[in-house]
Tab-separated table of N, CA and C in Angstrom:
chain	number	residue	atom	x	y	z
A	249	UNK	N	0.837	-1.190	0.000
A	249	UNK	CA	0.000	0.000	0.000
A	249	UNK	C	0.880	1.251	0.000
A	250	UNK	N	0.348	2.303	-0.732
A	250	UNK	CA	1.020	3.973	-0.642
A	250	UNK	C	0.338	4.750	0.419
A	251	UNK	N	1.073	5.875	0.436
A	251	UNK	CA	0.606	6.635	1.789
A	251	UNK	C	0.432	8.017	1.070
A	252	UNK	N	-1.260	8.134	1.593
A	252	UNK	CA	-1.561	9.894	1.424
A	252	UNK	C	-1.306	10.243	2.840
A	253	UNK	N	-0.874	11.771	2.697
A	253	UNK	CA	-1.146	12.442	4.269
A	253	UNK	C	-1.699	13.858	4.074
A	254	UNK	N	-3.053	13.476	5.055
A	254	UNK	CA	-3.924	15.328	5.328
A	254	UNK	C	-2.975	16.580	6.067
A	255	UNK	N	-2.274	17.560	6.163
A	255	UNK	CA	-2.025	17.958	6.838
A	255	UNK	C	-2.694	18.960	7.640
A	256	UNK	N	-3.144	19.139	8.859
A	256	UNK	CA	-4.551	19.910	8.997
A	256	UNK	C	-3.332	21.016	9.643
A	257	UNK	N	-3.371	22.333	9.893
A	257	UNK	CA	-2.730	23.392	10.750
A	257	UNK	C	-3.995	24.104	11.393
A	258	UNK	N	-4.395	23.228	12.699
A	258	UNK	CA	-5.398	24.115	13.380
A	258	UNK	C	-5.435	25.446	13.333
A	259	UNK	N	-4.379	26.247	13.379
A	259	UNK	CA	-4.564	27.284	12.997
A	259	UNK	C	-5.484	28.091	12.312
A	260	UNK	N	-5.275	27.461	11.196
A	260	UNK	CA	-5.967	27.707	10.441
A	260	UNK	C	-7.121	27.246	9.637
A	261	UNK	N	-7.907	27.068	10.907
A	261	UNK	CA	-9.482	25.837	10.549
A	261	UNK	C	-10.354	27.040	11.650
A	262	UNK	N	-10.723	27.096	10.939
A	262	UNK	CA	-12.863	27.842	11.987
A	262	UNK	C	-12.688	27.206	13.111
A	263	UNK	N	-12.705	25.861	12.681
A	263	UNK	CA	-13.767	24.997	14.087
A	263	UNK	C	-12.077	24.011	14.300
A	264	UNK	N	-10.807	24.107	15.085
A	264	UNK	CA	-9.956	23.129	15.427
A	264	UNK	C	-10.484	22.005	15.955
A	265	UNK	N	-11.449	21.489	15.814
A	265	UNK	CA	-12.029	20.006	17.122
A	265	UNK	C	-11.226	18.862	16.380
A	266	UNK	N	-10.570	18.501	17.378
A	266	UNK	CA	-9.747	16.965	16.943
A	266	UNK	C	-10.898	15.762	16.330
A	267	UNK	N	-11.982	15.991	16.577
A	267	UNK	CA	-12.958	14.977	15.837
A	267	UNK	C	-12.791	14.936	14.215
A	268	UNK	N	-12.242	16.302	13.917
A	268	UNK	CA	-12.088	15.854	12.349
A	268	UNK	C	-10.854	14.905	11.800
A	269	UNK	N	-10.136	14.448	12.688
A	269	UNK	CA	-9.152	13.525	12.426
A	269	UNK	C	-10.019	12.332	12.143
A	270	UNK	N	-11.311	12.006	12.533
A	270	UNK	CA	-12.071	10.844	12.346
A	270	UNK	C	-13.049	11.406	11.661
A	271	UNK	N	-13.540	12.481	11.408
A	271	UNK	CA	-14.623	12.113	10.299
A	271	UNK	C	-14.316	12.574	8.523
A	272	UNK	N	-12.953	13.145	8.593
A	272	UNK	CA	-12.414	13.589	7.401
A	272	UNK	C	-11.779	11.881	6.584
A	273	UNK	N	-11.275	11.033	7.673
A	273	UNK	CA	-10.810	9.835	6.685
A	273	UNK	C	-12.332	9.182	6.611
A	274	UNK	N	-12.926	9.111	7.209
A	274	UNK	CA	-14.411	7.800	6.971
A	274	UNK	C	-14.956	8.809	6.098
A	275	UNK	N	-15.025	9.701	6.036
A	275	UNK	CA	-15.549	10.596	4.677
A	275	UNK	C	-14.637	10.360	2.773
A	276	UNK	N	-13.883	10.315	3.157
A	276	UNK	CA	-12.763	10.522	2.415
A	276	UNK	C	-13.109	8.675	1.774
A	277	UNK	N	-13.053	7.897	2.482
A	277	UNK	CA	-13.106	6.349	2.054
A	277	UNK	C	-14.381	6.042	1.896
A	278	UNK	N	-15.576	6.903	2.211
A	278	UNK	CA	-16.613	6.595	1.625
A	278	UNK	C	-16.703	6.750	0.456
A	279	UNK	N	-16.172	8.381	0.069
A	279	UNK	CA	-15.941	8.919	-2.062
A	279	UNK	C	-15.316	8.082	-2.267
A	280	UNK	N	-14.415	8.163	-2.156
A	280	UNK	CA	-13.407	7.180	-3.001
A	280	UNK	C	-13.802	5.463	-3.012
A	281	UNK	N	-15.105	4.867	-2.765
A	281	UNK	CA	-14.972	3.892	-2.873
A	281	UNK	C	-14.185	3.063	-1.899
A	282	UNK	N	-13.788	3.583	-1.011
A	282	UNK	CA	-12.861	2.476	-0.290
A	282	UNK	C	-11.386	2.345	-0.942
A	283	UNK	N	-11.668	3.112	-1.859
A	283	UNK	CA	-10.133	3.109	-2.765
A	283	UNK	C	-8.990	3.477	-2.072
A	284	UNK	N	-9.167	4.507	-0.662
A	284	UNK	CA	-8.413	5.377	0.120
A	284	UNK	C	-9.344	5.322	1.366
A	285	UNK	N	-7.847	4.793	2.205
A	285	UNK	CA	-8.982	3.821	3.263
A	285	UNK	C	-8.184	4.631	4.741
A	286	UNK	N	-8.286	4.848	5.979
A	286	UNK	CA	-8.115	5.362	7.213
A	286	UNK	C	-6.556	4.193	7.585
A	287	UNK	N	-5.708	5.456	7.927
A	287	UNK	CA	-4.660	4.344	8.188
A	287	UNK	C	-3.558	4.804	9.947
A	288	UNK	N	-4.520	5.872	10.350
A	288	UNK	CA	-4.638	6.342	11.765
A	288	UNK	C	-4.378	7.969	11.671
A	289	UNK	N	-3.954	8.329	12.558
A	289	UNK	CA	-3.445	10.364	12.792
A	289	UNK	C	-2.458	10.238	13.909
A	290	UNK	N	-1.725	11.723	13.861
A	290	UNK	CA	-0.769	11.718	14.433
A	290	UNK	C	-0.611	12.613	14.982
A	291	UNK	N	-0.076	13.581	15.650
A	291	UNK	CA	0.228	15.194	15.853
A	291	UNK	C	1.322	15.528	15.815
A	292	UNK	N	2.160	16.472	15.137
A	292	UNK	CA	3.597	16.645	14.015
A	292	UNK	C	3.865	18.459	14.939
A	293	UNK	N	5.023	17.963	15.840
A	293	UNK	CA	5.469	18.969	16.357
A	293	UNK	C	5.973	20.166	14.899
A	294	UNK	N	6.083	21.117	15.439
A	294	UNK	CA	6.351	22.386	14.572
A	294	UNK	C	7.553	22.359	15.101
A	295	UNK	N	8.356	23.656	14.163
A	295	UNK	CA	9.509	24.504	14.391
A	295	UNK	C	9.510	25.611	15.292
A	296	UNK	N	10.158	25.542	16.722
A	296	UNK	CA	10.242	26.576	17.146
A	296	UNK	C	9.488	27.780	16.864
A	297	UNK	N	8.882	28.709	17.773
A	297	UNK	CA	8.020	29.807	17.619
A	297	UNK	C	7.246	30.015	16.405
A	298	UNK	N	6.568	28.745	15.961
A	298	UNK	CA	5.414	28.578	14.488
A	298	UNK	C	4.449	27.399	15.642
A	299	UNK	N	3.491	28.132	15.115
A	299	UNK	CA	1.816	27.447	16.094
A	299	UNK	C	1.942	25.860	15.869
A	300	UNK	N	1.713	25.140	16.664
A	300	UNK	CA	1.363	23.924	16.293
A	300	UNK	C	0.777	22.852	17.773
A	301	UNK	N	0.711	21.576	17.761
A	301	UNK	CA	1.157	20.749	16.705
A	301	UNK	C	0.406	20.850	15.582
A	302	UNK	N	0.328	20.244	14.155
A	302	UNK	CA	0.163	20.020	13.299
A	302	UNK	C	-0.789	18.738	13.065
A	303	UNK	N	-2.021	18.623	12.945
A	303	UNK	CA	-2.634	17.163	13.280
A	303	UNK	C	-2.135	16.356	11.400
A	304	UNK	N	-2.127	15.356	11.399
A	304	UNK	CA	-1.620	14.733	10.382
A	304	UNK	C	-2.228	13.246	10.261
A	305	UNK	N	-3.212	13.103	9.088
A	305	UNK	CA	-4.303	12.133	8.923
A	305	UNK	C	-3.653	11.021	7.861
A	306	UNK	N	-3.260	9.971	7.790
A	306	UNK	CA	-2.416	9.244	7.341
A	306	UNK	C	-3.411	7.726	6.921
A	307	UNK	N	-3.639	7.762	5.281
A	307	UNK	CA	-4.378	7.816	4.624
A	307	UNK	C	-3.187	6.133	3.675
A	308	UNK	N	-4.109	5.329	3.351
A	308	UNK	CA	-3.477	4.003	2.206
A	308	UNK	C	-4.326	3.905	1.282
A	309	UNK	N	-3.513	3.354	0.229
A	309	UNK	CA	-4.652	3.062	-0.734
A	309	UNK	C	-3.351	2.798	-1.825
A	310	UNK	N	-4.098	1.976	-2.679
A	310	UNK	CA	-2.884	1.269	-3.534
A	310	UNK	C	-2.018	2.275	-5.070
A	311	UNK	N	-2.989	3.129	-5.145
A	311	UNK	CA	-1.864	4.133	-5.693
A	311	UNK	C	-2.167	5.539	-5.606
A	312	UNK	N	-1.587	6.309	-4.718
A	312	UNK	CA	-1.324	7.453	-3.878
A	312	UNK	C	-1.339	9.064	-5.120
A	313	UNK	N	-0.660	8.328	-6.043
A	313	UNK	CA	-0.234	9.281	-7.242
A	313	UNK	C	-1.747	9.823	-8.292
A	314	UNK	N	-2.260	8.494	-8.078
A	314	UNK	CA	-3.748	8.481	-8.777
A	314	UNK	C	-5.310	8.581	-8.017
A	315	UNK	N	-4.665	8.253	-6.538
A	315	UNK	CA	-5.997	8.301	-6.063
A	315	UNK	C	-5.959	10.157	-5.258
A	316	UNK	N	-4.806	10.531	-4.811
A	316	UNK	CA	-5.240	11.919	-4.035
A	316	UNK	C	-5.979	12.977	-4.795
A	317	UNK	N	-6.310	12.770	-6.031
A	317	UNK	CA	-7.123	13.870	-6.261
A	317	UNK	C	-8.686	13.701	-5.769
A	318	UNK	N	-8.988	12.675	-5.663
A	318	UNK	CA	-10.277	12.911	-5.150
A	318	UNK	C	-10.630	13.338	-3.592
A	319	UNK	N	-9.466	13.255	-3.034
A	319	UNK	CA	-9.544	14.092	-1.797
A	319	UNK	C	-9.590	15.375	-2.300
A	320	UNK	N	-8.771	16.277	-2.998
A	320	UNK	CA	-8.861	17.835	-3.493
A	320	UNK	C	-10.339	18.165	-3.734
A	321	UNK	N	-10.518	16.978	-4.634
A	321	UNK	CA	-12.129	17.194	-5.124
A	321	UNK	C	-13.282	17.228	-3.829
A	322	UNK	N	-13.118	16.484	-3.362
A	322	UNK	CA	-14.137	16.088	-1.496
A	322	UNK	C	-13.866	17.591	-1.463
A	323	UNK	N	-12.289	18.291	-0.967
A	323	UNK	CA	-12.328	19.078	-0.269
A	323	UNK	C	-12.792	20.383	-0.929
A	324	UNK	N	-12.829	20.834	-2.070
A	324	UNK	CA	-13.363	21.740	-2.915
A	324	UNK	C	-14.840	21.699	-2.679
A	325	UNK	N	-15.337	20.645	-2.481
A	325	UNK	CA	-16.985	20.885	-2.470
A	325	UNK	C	-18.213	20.290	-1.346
A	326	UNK	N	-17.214	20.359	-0.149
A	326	UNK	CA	-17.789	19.754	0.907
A	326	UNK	C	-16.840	20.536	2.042
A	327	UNK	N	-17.506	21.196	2.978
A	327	UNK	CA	-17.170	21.564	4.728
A	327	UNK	C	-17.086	20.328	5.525
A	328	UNK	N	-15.792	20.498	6.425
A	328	UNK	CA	-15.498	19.368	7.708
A	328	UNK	C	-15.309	19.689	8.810
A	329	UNK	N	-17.002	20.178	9.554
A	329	UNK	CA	-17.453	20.640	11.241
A	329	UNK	C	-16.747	21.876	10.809
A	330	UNK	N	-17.216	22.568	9.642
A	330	UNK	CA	-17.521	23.612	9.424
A	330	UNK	C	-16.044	24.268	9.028
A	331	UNK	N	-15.142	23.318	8.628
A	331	UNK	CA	-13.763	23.892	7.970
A	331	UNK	C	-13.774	23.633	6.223
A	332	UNK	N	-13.607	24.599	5.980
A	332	UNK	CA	-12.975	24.401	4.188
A	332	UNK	C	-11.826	23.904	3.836
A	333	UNK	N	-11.558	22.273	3.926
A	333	UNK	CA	-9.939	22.336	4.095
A	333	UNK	C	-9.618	22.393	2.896
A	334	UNK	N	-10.314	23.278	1.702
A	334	UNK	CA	-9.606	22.960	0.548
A	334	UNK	C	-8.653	24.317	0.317
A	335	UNK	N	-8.953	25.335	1.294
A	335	UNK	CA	-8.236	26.305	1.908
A	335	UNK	C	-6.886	26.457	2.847
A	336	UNK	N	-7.080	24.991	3.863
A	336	UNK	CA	-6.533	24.805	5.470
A	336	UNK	C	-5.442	23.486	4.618
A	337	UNK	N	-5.912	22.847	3.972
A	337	UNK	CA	-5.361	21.294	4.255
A	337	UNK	C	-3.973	21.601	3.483
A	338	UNK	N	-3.040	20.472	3.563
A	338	UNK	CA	-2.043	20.154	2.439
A	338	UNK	C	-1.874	18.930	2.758
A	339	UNK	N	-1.881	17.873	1.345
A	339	UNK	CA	-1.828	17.105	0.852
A	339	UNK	C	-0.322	16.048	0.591
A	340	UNK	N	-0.114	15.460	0.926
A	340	UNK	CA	1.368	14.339	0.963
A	340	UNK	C	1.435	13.505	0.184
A	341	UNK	N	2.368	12.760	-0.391
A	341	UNK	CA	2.226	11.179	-0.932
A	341	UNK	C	3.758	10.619	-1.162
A	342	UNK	N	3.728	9.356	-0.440
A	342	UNK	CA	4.632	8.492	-1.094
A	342	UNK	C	4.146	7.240	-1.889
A	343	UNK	N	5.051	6.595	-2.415
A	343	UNK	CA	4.475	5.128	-2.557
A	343	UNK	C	4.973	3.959	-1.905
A	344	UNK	N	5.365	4.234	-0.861
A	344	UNK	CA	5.603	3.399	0.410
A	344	UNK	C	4.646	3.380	1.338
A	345	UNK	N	4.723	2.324	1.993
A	345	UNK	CA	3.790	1.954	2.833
A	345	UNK	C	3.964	2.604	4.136
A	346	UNK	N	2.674	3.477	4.927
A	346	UNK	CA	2.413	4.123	6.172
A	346	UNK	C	3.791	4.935	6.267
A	347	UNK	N	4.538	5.812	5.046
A	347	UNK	CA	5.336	6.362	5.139
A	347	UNK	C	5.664	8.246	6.122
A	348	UNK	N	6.927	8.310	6.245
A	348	UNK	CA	6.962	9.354	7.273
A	348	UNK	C	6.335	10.563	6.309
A	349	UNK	N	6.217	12.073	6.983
A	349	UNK	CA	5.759	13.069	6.580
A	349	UNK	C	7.124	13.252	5.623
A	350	UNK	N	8.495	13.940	6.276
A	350	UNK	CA	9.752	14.000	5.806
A	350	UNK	C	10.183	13.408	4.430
A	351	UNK	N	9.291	12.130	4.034
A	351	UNK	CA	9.710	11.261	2.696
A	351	UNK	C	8.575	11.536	1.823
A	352	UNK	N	7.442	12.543	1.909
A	352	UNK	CA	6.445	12.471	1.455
A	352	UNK	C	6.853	13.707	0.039
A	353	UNK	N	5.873	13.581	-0.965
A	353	UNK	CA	5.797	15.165	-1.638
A	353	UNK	C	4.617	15.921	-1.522
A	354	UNK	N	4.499	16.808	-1.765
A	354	UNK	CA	3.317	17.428	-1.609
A	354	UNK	C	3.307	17.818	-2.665
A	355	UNK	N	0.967	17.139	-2.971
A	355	UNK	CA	1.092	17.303	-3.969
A	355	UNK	C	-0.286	18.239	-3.981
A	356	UNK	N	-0.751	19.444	-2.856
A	356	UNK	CA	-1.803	20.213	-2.850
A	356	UNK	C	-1.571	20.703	-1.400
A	357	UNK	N	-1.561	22.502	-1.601
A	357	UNK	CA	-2.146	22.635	-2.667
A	357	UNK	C	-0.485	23.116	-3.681
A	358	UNK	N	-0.768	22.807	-4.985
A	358	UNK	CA	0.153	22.778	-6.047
A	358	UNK	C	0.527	24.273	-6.074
């Protein structure tokens, strides 16, 4: 399996409630068919004097390169507990399995 990753920066979300770490992936694997399936979350310390942590939604599915656009798409036309993450979020991918943030690329927003 490949690895997508959500990057959420509470910061910069309306509503910060850690519940969207769980209803953004069971949302996300419902569109997609199950194609892009929940593979847990994390919280991603920051750099010195920059807000954080960083919540980080860590996402499988068998090809990472082809399936993350339909997350862009979810997030373009659907609110999560009242956040626009197609504004807030950024987007990761390797094609390794449950891979780190550090090895990832980002591929949104472009």
């Amino acid at each position: 399996m490949q690895t997508i990753i959500v990057l959420l920066n509470p910061g910069k979300l309306k509503n910060p409630n850690m519940d969207v770490c769980c209803c953004v992936p069971d949302r996300i694997e419902e569109a997609s068919e199950s194609l892009i399936q929940d593979n847990g979350y994390n919280f991603i310390d920051t750099e010195t004097g920059r807000p954080g942590p960083l919540m980080g939604i860590w996402l499988k599915t068998e090809n990472a390169g082809g399936s993350w656009p339909v997350i862009r798409r979810l997030f373009q036309s659907e609110e999560f507990m009242g956040n626009d993450l197609s504004e807030s979020a950024q987007i990761y991918i390797s094609e390794k399995d449950t891979d780190g943030l550090e090895n990832c690329s980002l591929v949104f927003p472009e």
